[in-house]
Every structure is written in C-alpha cells, then in structure tokens.
Amino acid sequence: MVSDVHGNARDLARAGEGADALVCLGDLVLFLDYADHSRGIFPDLFGVENADLIVELRTARRFEEARELGRRLWAGVDGDRAAVIEKAVRKQYAELFPAFPTPTYATYGNVDMPQLWREYAGPGTTVLDGERVEIGGRVFGFVGGGLQTAMRTPYEISDEEYAAKIEAVGEVDVLCTHIPPEVPELVYDTVARRFERGSRALLDAIRRTRPRYSLFGHVHQPLAPRMRIGATECVNVGHFAGSGKPWALEW
C-alpha cells in the first residue's frame, strides 16, 4: 500500500515485493518537493530560487501572492501552459506506470491528471474511482482526488461530487481514498503547519458503514498517523516519496 509517490519510481519498482497486490492511493506526479526545492516540474521550469519563494509564500498561507508569482512566471514561458504541464506530467507517468507490479489497484490523487492514466496504465494495473473490487476475498472501495482548496491542484472536485463517489462505493471491508476523513488529528500536517482538507462525507460513511479499515494518504506528516473511529481502523499509509517504504495490510 503506497500513497503520495511524487516521482519516486525507484522505490515504487520494489514496493510490491512479497505482496499479493499493490494498492496505490495516488499523487504520482511531483510538481514541487517541499523538502528539496530542486526537484519537480516547477523548479525544472522556473528554477530553484523561485521554488524557494513559492514554498515560502504558500507555507505562510499568502496564496494570492503565490498565485501572482505563478502568473508572472508563466507569462514568460513559450507555449500554452496546459500543454507544457501535460508534457512534463507525461514524462513522469512514462517512468512511474511501468514501475507498478502486477497486479496493482490504483486511484488518483489531487495532483494527478486522471485523463492520462488509462493511456499509461498497463494491463496489470486496475484504475478505480468511485468503484469496488475484490482483493484476496475482501471488498475494497476506491475514491480518488481531493476537495477544492486555495492551492488549486489539478484534480480537486466539489464536496457534492466527492460525496457521490463515496455513496457509490457503499459498504466495503477496506475503504481506500487519497484524502483522509475530516478529523483534525488526521488532516493536520505538522511540518507544513496547516490543516489539509479532509472529507466530511468520508467520515460520515465510516461511521455509517463501519469498514474494517479506512486507508488514505495526502497529509505527508500527520499529527496522528492512525486512529480508531468506532469499529474502523483509520491509517495514513505514509508519504512514500519520503520514506520509500510501503505500508502492509495483512489478514
């Protein structure tokens, strides 16, 4: 089980060793590494100094200033912005998707581009979003993407659309999402020093349907990496880009 891969193809290629299947909870793309500002699409395009500055602004929650910096930088780029980003994302996907073992079950993160996934996913990779699948005799439900924020990442959707996907999954043994349920201890990032967006609909579904596990990522350095909500064990499976280590689910 991995989440927040953010360009770590080297460790991804080994993540499924000894497992019956690999589950990926999204965020394959690396736009900007907050630990190493020299890595990612943003510094490749605009340099490390600008990456340092935009991280400083975002960390201080000066989002309008960060957006203005972005507008100025993009104004100096030749070509259509969307096309430039897609080309860079395609380059990363071309390296990451072949690293998935067979079988892999995956859903999108908030920084992913879902429209490209089926083009790059091989026959051994099953992409699911608002859908269920049986793995090892247990029913897994998958809901990808994130909710709308001031960061305006590529795959953010409305609360209503997200809730509809949670509803479509229904009762499962293992509920797999990119973002956590809306619980302060699970959504607070201790390094970024901010609350990320969690889902109230996901929290309500956990209380109502009582899956055995709720598994997620998104928050890289959570205040609480796991907690129990009623009958459900809620686990942040980890920031794979930083640790290079998968989280194992056994039964």
XYZ file of N, CA and C in Angstrom:
753
model
N 0.853 -1.180 0.000
C 0.000 0.000 0.000
C 0.895 1.238 0.000
N 0.712 2.098 -1.007
C 1.506 3.319 -1.083
C 0.592 4.495 -1.416
N 1.043 5.686 -1.042
C 0.366 6.920 -1.419
C 1.406 8.017 -1.517
N 1.090 9.059 -2.281
C 1.974 10.213 -2.406
C 3.359 9.782 -2.877
N 3.353 9.146 -4.039
C 4.586 8.634 -4.642
C 5.473 9.784 -5.125
N 4.883 10.817 -5.682
C 5.566 12.038 -6.090
C 6.914 11.779 -6.758
N 6.879 10.984 -7.814
C 8.056 10.802 -8.632
C 9.042 9.742 -8.194
N 8.781 9.035 -7.096
C 9.736 8.049 -6.577
C 9.582 6.703 -7.287
N 9.994 6.665 -8.555
C 9.864 5.448 -9.357
C 10.810 4.354 -8.881
N 11.974 4.739 -8.382
C 12.967 3.744 -7.953
C 12.409 2.842 -6.855
N 11.861 3.432 -5.812
C 11.320 2.625 -4.720
C 9.994 1.984 -5.087
N 9.245 2.624 -5.978
C 7.973 2.069 -6.406
C 8.167 0.711 -7.071
N 9.250 0.558 -7.800
C 9.515 -0.698 -8.503
C 9.706 -1.863 -7.539
N 10.036 -1.560 -6.273
C 10.246 -2.617 -5.273
C 9.105 -2.712 -4.265
N 8.138 -1.825 -4.370
C 7.124 -1.706 -3.322
C 6.224 -2.927 -3.204
N 6.047 -3.665 -4.299
C 5.145 -4.817 -4.266
C 5.821 -6.135 -3.947
N 7.108 -6.121 -3.624
C 7.826 -7.369 -3.373
C 7.225 -8.110 -2.181
N 6.891 -9.370 -2.392
C 6.350 -10.203 -1.324
C 4.875 -10.023 -1.063
N 4.214 -9.146 -1.825
C 2.788 -8.872 -1.602
C 1.948 -9.546 -2.685
N 0.693 -9.842 -2.361
C -0.233 -10.393 -3.351
C -0.663 -9.333 -4.358
N -0.691 -8.089 -3.913
C -1.088 -6.985 -4.790
C -0.545 -5.691 -4.209
N -0.377 -4.691 -5.081
C -0.019 -3.349 -4.640
C -1.237 -2.452 -4.795
N -1.501 -1.646 -3.784
C -2.561 -0.645 -3.842
C -1.902 0.728 -3.778
N -2.260 1.600 -4.716
C -1.702 2.951 -4.755
C -2.829 3.965 -4.618
N -2.667 4.881 -3.678
C -3.707 5.869 -3.380
C -3.405 7.248 -3.959
N -2.591 7.279 -5.001
C -2.495 8.492 -5.790
C -1.350 9.430 -5.489
N -1.372 10.554 -6.192
C -0.321 11.564 -6.218
C 0.991 10.975 -6.724
N 0.961 10.544 -7.985
C 2.180 10.076 -8.640
C 3.064 11.252 -9.057
N 2.455 12.352 -9.436
C 3.174 13.486 -10.020
C 3.930 14.269 -8.948
N 5.104 14.756 -9.326
C 5.872 15.658 -8.466
C 5.934 17.029 -9.132
N 5.144 17.972 -8.633
C 5.212 19.342 -9.114
C 6.299 20.118 -8.381
N 6.365 19.898 -7.064
C 7.355 20.615 -6.265
C 7.582 19.850 -4.971
N 8.843 19.538 -4.689
C 9.206 18.822 -3.470
C 9.471 19.848 -2.379
N 8.612 19.857 -1.353
C 8.755 20.855 -0.289
C 9.969 20.591 0.590
N 10.545 19.385 0.523
C 11.757 19.073 1.278
C 13.015 19.377 0.464
N 12.919 19.252 -0.848
C 14.046 19.515 -1.746
C 13.520 20.329 -2.921
N 13.684 21.630 -2.852
C 13.060 22.539 -3.813
C 13.672 22.460 -5.209
N 14.697 21.632 -5.375
C 15.299 21.466 -6.696
C 14.600 20.396 -7.524
N 13.648 19.668 -6.917
C 13.008 18.545 -7.591
C 11.568 18.883 -7.977
N 11.193 18.507 -9.201
C 9.804 18.650 -9.610
C 9.643 19.511 -10.851
N 8.422 19.549 -11.356
C 8.113 20.288 -12.574
C 8.356 21.783 -12.392
N 7.975 22.321 -11.242
C 8.097 23.770 -11.021
C 9.553 24.237 -11.092
N 10.489 23.652 -10.319
C 11.877 24.122 -10.440
C 12.512 23.819 -11.790
N 12.074 22.748 -12.452
C 12.593 22.467 -13.792
C 12.253 23.605 -14.755
N 11.077 24.199 -14.565
C 10.644 25.277 -15.443
C 11.164 26.646 -15.003
N 11.180 26.889 -13.686
C 11.382 28.251 -13.189
C 12.596 28.427 -12.285
N 13.300 27.356 -11.969
C 14.499 27.477 -11.157
C 14.238 27.320 -9.663
N 15.313 27.031 -8.945
C 15.203 26.733 -7.513
C 14.859 27.980 -6.698
N 15.390 29.140 -7.080
C 15.105 30.359 -6.307
C 13.612 30.663 -6.300
N 12.970 30.524 -7.449
C 11.521 30.745 -7.491
C 10.764 29.662 -6.744
N 11.292 28.441 -6.763
C 10.677 27.370 -5.980
C 10.774 27.681 -4.484
N 11.942 28.178 -4.053
C 12.096 28.590 -2.647
C 11.046 29.632 -2.276
N 10.859 30.592 -3.158
C 9.947 31.702 -2.868
C 8.506 31.237 -2.812
N 8.089 30.386 -3.753
C 6.678 29.989 -3.757
C 6.372 29.085 -2.570
N 7.336 28.267 -2.137
C 7.129 27.460 -0.929
C 6.980 28.372 0.285
N 7.815 29.400 0.357
C 7.736 30.351 1.470
C 6.361 31.016 1.516
N 5.857 31.442 0.364
C 4.563 32.114 0.317
C 3.427 31.168 0.687
N 3.454 29.955 0.132
C 2.386 29.003 0.426
C 2.400 28.591 1.887
N 3.585 28.384 2.441
C 3.688 27.975 3.850
C 3.137 29.065 4.761
N 3.340 30.317 4.359
C 2.808 31.451 5.127
C 1.344 31.725 4.807
N 0.746 30.876 3.946
C -0.653 30.992 3.544
C -0.915 32.312 2.803
N 0.095 32.815 2.123
C -0.042 34.022 1.311
C -0.355 33.567 -0.132
N -1.527 32.944 -0.272
C -1.857 32.253 -1.513
C -2.026 33.203 -2.695
N -2.585 34.377 -2.470
C -2.761 35.315 -3.579
C -1.401 35.783 -4.110
N -0.455 36.026 -3.207
C 0.891 36.401 -3.648
C 1.554 35.253 -4.403
N 1.318 34.019 -3.928
C 1.879 32.853 -4.622
C 1.279 32.734 -6.018
N -0.027 32.963 -6.150
C -0.663 32.895 -7.470
C -0.145 34.002 -8.393
N 0.085 35.194 -7.835
C 0.614 36.291 -8.642
C 2.024 35.974 -9.130
N 2.839 35.375 -8.269
C 4.175 34.939 -8.686
C 4.057 33.924 -9.822
N 3.148 32.973 -9.657
C 2.945 31.970 -10.700
C 2.531 32.592 -12.020
N 1.628 33.576 -11.962
C 1.174 34.244 -13.190
C 2.342 34.939 -13.901
N 3.202 35.601 -13.127
C 4.351 36.291 -13.725
C 5.309 35.298 -14.368
N 5.553 34.196 -13.682
C 6.488 33.203 -14.215
C 5.941 32.552 -15.483
N 4.658 32.204 -15.456
C 4.071 31.552 -16.629
C 3.991 32.498 -17.819
N 3.894 33.789 -17.570
C 3.851 34.750 -18.661
C 5.132 34.732 -19.481
N 6.214 34.270 -18.882
C 7.487 34.213 -19.579
C 7.773 32.885 -20.248
N 6.815 31.971 -20.232
C 7.007 30.647 -20.829
C 6.427 30.613 -22.228
N 7.210 30.094 -23.165
C 6.709 29.923 -24.526
C 5.760 28.727 -24.582
N 4.627 28.922 -25.234
C 3.685 27.824 -25.400
C 2.542 27.873 -24.405
N 1.533 27.078 -24.657
C 0.346 27.009 -23.818
C 0.667 26.348 -22.481
N 0.201 26.968 -21.391
C 0.516 26.467 -20.059
C 0.069 25.027 -19.876
N -1.158 24.725 -20.257
C -1.691 23.371 -20.073
C -0.860 22.354 -20.842
N -0.431 22.722 -22.036
C 0.359 21.804 -22.859
C 1.735 21.570 -22.246
N 2.331 22.615 -21.677
C 3.648 22.485 -21.042
C 3.562 21.561 -19.834
N 2.513 21.745 -19.009
C 2.341 20.899 -17.828
C 2.078 19.462 -18.240
N 1.210 19.271 -19.224
C 0.898 17.909 -19.660
C 2.147 17.197 -20.174
N 2.980 17.886 -20.900
C 4.210 17.266 -21.408
C 5.098 16.808 -20.254
N 5.222 17.644 -19.217
C 6.051 17.286 -18.064
C 5.443 16.126 -17.279
N 4.117 16.132 -17.131
C 3.444 15.044 -16.422
C 3.591 13.738 -17.195
N 3.432 13.805 -18.504
C 3.588 12.606 -19.327
C 4.980 11.995 -19.146
N 5.984 12.834 -19.053
C 7.345 12.339 -18.863
C 7.449 11.554 -17.555
N 6.817 12.057 -16.489
C 6.844 11.353 -15.205
C 6.017 10.066 -15.258
N 4.832 10.134 -15.856
C 3.987 8.944 -15.939
C 4.663 7.834 -16.749
N 5.409 8.210 -17.778
C 6.088 7.216 -18.610
C 7.133 6.440 -17.808
N 7.628 7.036 -16.734
C 8.596 6.363 -15.862
C 7.911 5.627 -14.718
N 6.827 6.192 -14.199
C 6.183 5.660 -13.000
C 5.292 4.456 -13.281
N 4.445 4.525 -14.282
C 3.495 3.441 -14.500
C 4.170 2.099 -14.804
N 5.275 2.056 -15.565
C 5.944 0.773 -15.776
C 6.539 0.181 -14.492
N 6.690 1.008 -13.449
C 7.222 0.511 -12.184
C 6.176 -0.232 -11.354
N 4.898 -0.096 -11.701
C 3.855 -0.810 -10.968
C 3.977 -2.314 -11.222
N 3.913 -3.124 -10.160
C 3.880 -4.576 -10.346
C 2.490 -5.031 -10.781
N 2.384 -6.301 -11.132
C 1.089 -6.913 -11.451
C 0.715 -7.871 -10.331
N -0.476 -7.720 -9.708
C -1.482 -6.691 -10.007
C -1.299 -5.441 -9.147
N -1.709 -4.318 -9.687
C -1.786 -3.061 -8.952
C -3.206 -2.518 -9.070
N -3.726 -1.993 -7.960
C -5.030 -1.329 -7.934
C -4.771 0.114 -7.495
N -5.206 1.073 -8.296
C -4.801 2.456 -8.052
C -5.947 3.428 -8.232
N -5.880 4.526 -7.470
C -6.804 5.639 -7.652
C -6.009 6.928 -7.674
N -6.660 8.021 -8.077
C -5.982 9.282 -8.320
C -5.769 10.081 -7.036
N -4.697 10.880 -7.033
C -4.521 11.897 -6.010
C -4.926 13.256 -6.541
N -4.858 14.262 -5.697
C -5.295 15.598 -6.106
C -4.330 16.270 -7.079
N -3.077 15.812 -7.157
C -2.161 16.432 -8.115
C -2.015 15.611 -9.395
N -2.791 14.557 -9.538
C -2.721 13.725 -10.736
C -3.603 14.281 -11.856
N -3.385 13.735 -13.053
C -4.198 14.087 -14.222
C -4.910 12.824 -14.691
N -6.132 12.586 -14.195
C -6.840 11.336 -14.487
C -7.015 11.037 -15.966
N -7.149 12.079 -16.788
C -7.399 11.861 -18.209
C -6.246 11.140 -18.906
N -5.078 11.096 -18.259
C -3.920 10.432 -18.856
C -3.702 9.017 -18.344
N -4.336 8.653 -17.233
C -3.986 7.397 -16.566
C -4.228 6.175 -17.432
N -5.361 6.105 -18.079
C -5.677 4.878 -18.835
C -4.762 4.713 -20.047
N -4.164 5.795 -20.474
C -3.194 5.720 -21.564
C -1.892 5.064 -21.100
N -1.521 5.302 -19.841
C -0.234 4.812 -19.342
C -0.345 3.535 -18.517
N -1.512 3.269 -17.937
C -1.671 2.079 -17.104
C -1.604 0.817 -17.964
N -0.732 -0.109 -17.575
C -0.614 -1.364 -18.296
C -1.731 -2.322 -17.934
N -1.764 -3.497 -18.564
C -2.844 -4.465 -18.309
C -2.874 -4.986 -16.877
N -1.766 -4.873 -16.165
C -1.731 -5.345 -14.782
C -2.174 -4.310 -13.765
N -2.516 -3.096 -14.220
C -2.921 -2.011 -13.324
C -4.397 -1.696 -13.524
N -5.183 -1.826 -12.460
C -6.609 -1.523 -12.486
C -6.837 -0.163 -11.838
N -7.409 0.772 -12.600
C -7.675 2.119 -12.103
C -9.130 2.191 -11.651
N -9.350 2.643 -10.419
C -10.700 2.689 -9.849
C -10.949 4.036 -9.191
N -12.176 4.545 -9.340
C -12.573 5.803 -8.713
C -14.083 5.781 -8.535
N -14.532 5.717 -7.281
C -15.950 5.526 -7.016
C -16.392 4.116 -7.341
N -15.471 3.155 -7.228
C -15.725 1.771 -7.636
C -15.193 0.794 -6.588
N -15.642 -0.467 -6.734
C -15.276 -1.529 -5.801
C -14.581 -2.664 -6.548
N -13.762 -3.421 -5.786
C -13.124 -4.598 -6.359
C -12.822 -5.570 -5.219
N -12.822 -6.860 -5.518
C -12.469 -7.859 -4.512
C -10.985 -8.193 -4.632
N -10.281 -8.111 -3.528
C -8.857 -8.453 -3.468
C -8.665 -9.419 -2.307
N -8.237 -10.626 -2.612
C -7.973 -11.595 -1.547
C -9.177 -11.927 -0.701
N -10.352 -11.908 -1.302
C -11.560 -12.259 -0.578
C -12.193 -11.131 0.204
N -11.623 -9.924 0.143
C -12.212 -8.762 0.812
C -12.596 -7.710 -0.228
N -13.636 -6.953 0.080
C -14.125 -5.932 -0.844
C -13.447 -4.591 -0.523
N -12.781 -4.021 -1.532
C -12.109 -2.728 -1.426
C -12.899 -1.701 -2.228
N -13.091 -0.537 -1.643
C -13.696 0.574 -2.362
C -12.664 1.678 -2.553
N -12.698 2.348 -3.707
C -11.706 3.367 -4.049
C -12.381 4.676 -4.425
N -11.896 5.761 -3.827
C -12.359 7.106 -4.180
C -11.125 8.000 -4.312
N -10.907 8.553 -5.498
C -9.723 9.359 -5.752
C -9.991 10.840 -5.728
N -8.905 11.604 -5.833
C -8.985 13.052 -5.920
C -9.026 13.736 -4.567
N -9.080 15.053 -4.612
C -9.162 15.859 -3.402
C -10.277 16.876 -3.515
N -10.520 17.581 -2.438
C -11.545 18.623 -2.416
C -10.923 19.978 -2.752
N -11.764 20.924 -3.116
C -11.289 22.213 -3.597
C -10.584 23.001 -2.491
N -9.427 23.586 -2.852
C -8.616 24.358 -1.911
C -8.051 25.585 -2.616
N -7.406 26.430 -1.827
C -6.734 27.598 -2.392
C -5.522 27.222 -3.221
N -5.029 25.991 -3.077
C -3.865 25.543 -3.846
C -4.214 25.262 -5.304
N -5.482 24.953 -5.585
C -5.971 24.723 -6.947
C -5.144 23.671 -7.693
N -4.991 22.515 -7.064
C -4.273 21.415 -7.702
C -5.154 20.772 -8.778
N -4.571 19.947 -9.674
C -5.300 19.531 -10.884
C -6.577 18.741 -10.675
N -6.605 17.836 -9.687
C -7.813 17.007 -9.559
C -8.498 17.279 -8.220
N -9.041 18.503 -8.112
C -9.881 18.880 -6.987
C -11.322 18.946 -7.476
N -12.229 18.354 -6.714
C -13.629 18.320 -7.115
C -14.491 18.878 -5.994
N -15.754 19.098 -6.286
C -16.670 19.666 -5.297
C -16.992 18.645 -4.208
N -17.424 19.150 -3.075
C -17.837 18.269 -1.978
C -18.965 17.351 -2.424
N -19.863 17.867 -3.253
C -21.010 17.072 -3.700
C -20.570 15.928 -4.607
N -19.658 16.201 -5.530
C -19.164 15.145 -6.423
C -18.401 14.087 -5.636
N -17.614 14.537 -4.669
C -16.852 13.587 -3.853
C -17.800 12.707 -3.033
N -18.805 13.323 -2.433
C -19.774 12.571 -1.633
C -20.507 11.545 -2.473
N -20.796 11.887 -3.736
C -21.487 10.941 -4.627
C -20.623 9.716 -4.894
N -19.317 9.904 -5.015
C -18.424 8.765 -5.219
C -18.347 7.895 -3.970
N -18.319 8.518 -2.806
C -18.339 7.758 -1.548
C -19.616 6.928 -1.470
N -20.732 7.538 -1.840
C -22.024 6.841 -1.808
C -22.041 5.684 -2.792
N -21.428 5.870 -3.955
C -21.413 4.817 -4.976
C -20.625 3.598 -4.517
N -19.611 3.800 -3.712
C -18.804 2.687 -3.206
C -19.609 1.823 -2.233
N -20.373 2.463 -1.358
C -21.224 1.719 -0.428
C -20.447 1.013 0.672
N -20.968 -0.120 1.115
C -20.353 -0.860 2.216
C -19.220 -1.736 1.696
N -18.037 -1.579 2.293
C -16.864 -2.348 1.883
C -16.096 -2.774 3.130
N -15.158 -3.688 2.936
C -14.281 -4.080 4.039
C -13.149 -3.073 4.232
N -12.619 -2.571 3.112
C -11.495 -1.641 3.140
C -11.843 -0.454 2.247
N -11.877 0.738 2.832
C -12.225 1.959 2.101
C -10.938 2.727 1.812
N -10.575 2.817 0.537
C -9.308 3.408 0.107
C -9.562 4.759 -0.558
N -8.976 5.808 -0.011
C -9.145 7.155 -0.549
C -7.792 7.859 -0.568
N -7.709 8.926 -1.352
C -6.467 9.703 -1.302
C -6.456 10.599 -0.072
N -7.556 11.292 0.183
C -7.609 12.213 1.322
C -8.198 11.511 2.545
N -7.878 11.997 3.746
C -8.403 11.382 4.967
C -9.806 11.868 5.294
N -10.451 11.199 6.251
C -11.698 11.745 6.788
C -11.412 13.044 7.534
N -12.442 13.863 7.659
C -12.269 15.183 8.271
C -12.204 15.075 9.792
N -11.017 14.731 10.268
C -10.724 14.640 11.694
C -9.465 15.474 11.926
N -9.461 16.447 12.848
C -8.322 17.361 12.981
C -6.971 16.664 13.100
N -6.915 15.608 13.906
C -5.632 14.927 14.109
C -5.125 14.244 12.844
N -6.036 13.868 11.956
C -5.654 13.169 10.724
C -5.326 14.119 9.582
N -5.840 15.346 9.613
C -5.636 16.271 8.494
C -4.569 17.328 8.772
N -4.064 17.406 10.003
C -3.077 18.448 10.310
C -1.676 17.966 9.957
N -0.966 18.762 9.129
C 0.412 18.462 8.749
C 1.350 19.230 9.681
N 2.165 18.486 10.436
C 2.989 19.102 11.475
C 4.182 19.862 10.911
N 4.596 19.570 9.686
C 5.721 20.281 9.078
C 5.226 21.493 8.288
N 4.203 21.301 7.462
C 3.611 22.423 6.735
C 2.869 23.371 7.665
N 2.513 22.860 8.850
C 1.802 23.637 9.884
C 0.482 24.186 9.370
N -0.290 23.278 8.790
C -1.617 23.666 8.315
C -2.530 22.447 8.277
N -3.825 22.735 8.303
C -4.825 21.688 8.135
C -5.065 21.486 6.638
N -4.864 20.263 6.167
C -5.248 19.916 4.812
C -6.751 19.627 4.790
N -7.325 19.514 3.622
C -8.762 19.241 3.540
C -9.031 17.750 3.630
N -9.847 17.384 4.599
C -10.362 16.033 4.685
C -11.822 16.027 4.287
N -12.406 14.851 4.234
C -13.777 14.733 3.746
C -14.756 14.422 4.870
N -15.766 15.272 5.008
C -16.859 15.008 5.951
C -17.706 13.836 5.472
N -17.912 13.733 4.153
C -18.693 12.613 3.615
C -18.007 11.283 3.896
N -16.683 11.270 3.812
C -15.925 10.058 4.131
C -16.065 9.717 5.602
N -15.971 10.699 6.465
C -16.132 10.462 7.906
C -17.524 9.912 8.207
N -18.538 10.498 7.600
C -19.905 10.019 7.814
C -20.068 8.578 7.333
N -19.441 8.250 6.188
C -19.540 6.889 5.652
C -18.852 5.885 6.564
N -17.722 6.285 7.144
C -17.022 5.400 8.080
C -17.912 5.095 9.277
N -18.555 6.121 9.805
C -19.424 5.915 10.971
C -20.661 5.093 10.618
N -21.135 5.267 9.392
C -22.377 4.598 8.989
C -22.146 3.156 8.537
N -21.106 2.922 7.736
C -20.924 1.597 7.132
C -19.906 0.736 7.866
N -19.077 1.338 8.722
C -18.153 0.613 9.599
C -17.228 -0.353 8.835
N -16.467 0.169 7.856
C -15.481 -0.705 7.210
C -14.416 -1.132 8.216
N -13.756 -2.227 7.938
C -12.699 -2.671 8.851
C -11.532 -1.678 8.843
N -11.206 -1.169 7.643
C -10.119 -0.203 7.502
C -10.555 0.976 6.646
N -10.059 2.160 6.991
C -10.076 3.330 6.121
C -8.613 3.702 5.894
N -8.171 3.620 4.636
C -6.767 3.844 4.301
C -6.657 5.049 3.367
N -5.650 5.887 3.586
C -5.531 7.140 2.853
C -4.092 7.650 2.935
N -3.828 8.767 2.274
C -2.527 9.435 2.331
C -2.738 10.927 2.418
N -2.147 11.679 1.454
C -2.362 13.111 1.257
C -1.625 13.983 2.273
N -1.789 13.718 3.569
C -1.117 14.511 4.606
C 0.251 13.863 4.846
N 1.297 14.572 4.484
C 2.622 13.958 4.478
C 3.192 13.712 5.874
N 2.962 14.631 6.802
C 3.468 14.470 8.175
C 2.310 14.681 9.152
N 1.408 13.706 9.245
C 0.187 13.898 10.034
C 0.450 13.938 11.537
N -0.359 14.700 12.229
C -0.276 14.724 13.694
C -0.537 13.336 14.254
N -1.529 12.636 13.699
C -1.835 11.256 14.096
C -1.829 10.397 12.837
N -0.885 9.455 12.705
C -0.862 8.609 11.516
C -1.964 7.554 11.486
N -2.567 7.296 12.635
C -3.669 6.340 12.661
C -4.524 6.586 13.897
N -5.798 6.202 13.807
C -6.709 6.250 14.957
C -7.907 5.371 14.649
N -8.619 5.003 15.676
C -9.821 4.198 15.501
C -11.049 5.107 15.595
N -11.950 4.924 14.620
C -13.247 5.586 14.650
C -14.286 4.483 14.726
N -14.842 4.273 15.893
C -15.768 3.168 16.086
C -15.087 1.848 15.792
N -15.648 1.098 14.850
C -15.098 -0.207 14.503
C -14.003 -0.132 13.447
N -13.695 1.069 12.972
C -12.811 1.232 11.820
C -11.428 1.716 12.232
N -10.399 1.023 11.738
C -9.024 1.463 11.925
C -8.672 2.394 10.764
N -8.392 3.646 11.080
C -8.052 4.650 10.074
C -6.542 4.822 10.041
N -5.942 4.643 8.861
C -4.484 4.633 8.756
C -4.023 5.501 7.595
N -3.121 6.435 7.889
C -2.389 7.141 6.845
C -1.232 6.226 6.446
N -1.260 5.726 5.204
C -0.299 4.697 4.799
C 1.094 5.258 4.531
N 1.243 6.576 4.620
C 2.579 7.143 4.589
C 2.905 7.939 3.349
N 3.902 8.804 3.505
C 4.412 9.648 2.433
C 5.503 8.855 1.714
N 5.093 8.103 0.672
C 6.013 7.164 0.032
C 7.204 7.867 -0.606
N 7.001 9.070 -1.122
C 8.112 9.789 -1.740
C 9.244 10.012 -0.756
N 8.889 10.227 0.517
C 9.899 10.480 1.537
C 10.477 9.230 2.150
N 9.621 8.231 2.393
C 10.079 7.025 3.107
C 10.562 5.933 2.184
N 9.958 5.811 0.999
C 10.283 4.718 0.087
C 9.812 3.369 0.586
N 8.960 3.372 1.621
C 8.510 2.122 2.229
C 6.987 1.984 2.133
N 6.507 0.873 1.618
C 5.058 0.664 1.578
C 4.519 0.283 2.963
N 3.221 0.476 3.142
C 2.527 0.010 4.349
C 1.821 -1.307 4.006
N 1.988 -2.307 4.853
C 1.450 -3.628 4.561
C 0.140 -3.866 5.290
N -0.877 -4.330 4.546
C -2.156 -4.753 5.105
C -2.204 -6.258 5.027
N -2.349 -6.899 6.186
C -2.342 -8.362 6.244
C -3.617 -8.861 6.890
N -4.085 -10.013 6.425
C -5.199 -10.708 7.082
C -5.100 -12.186 6.811
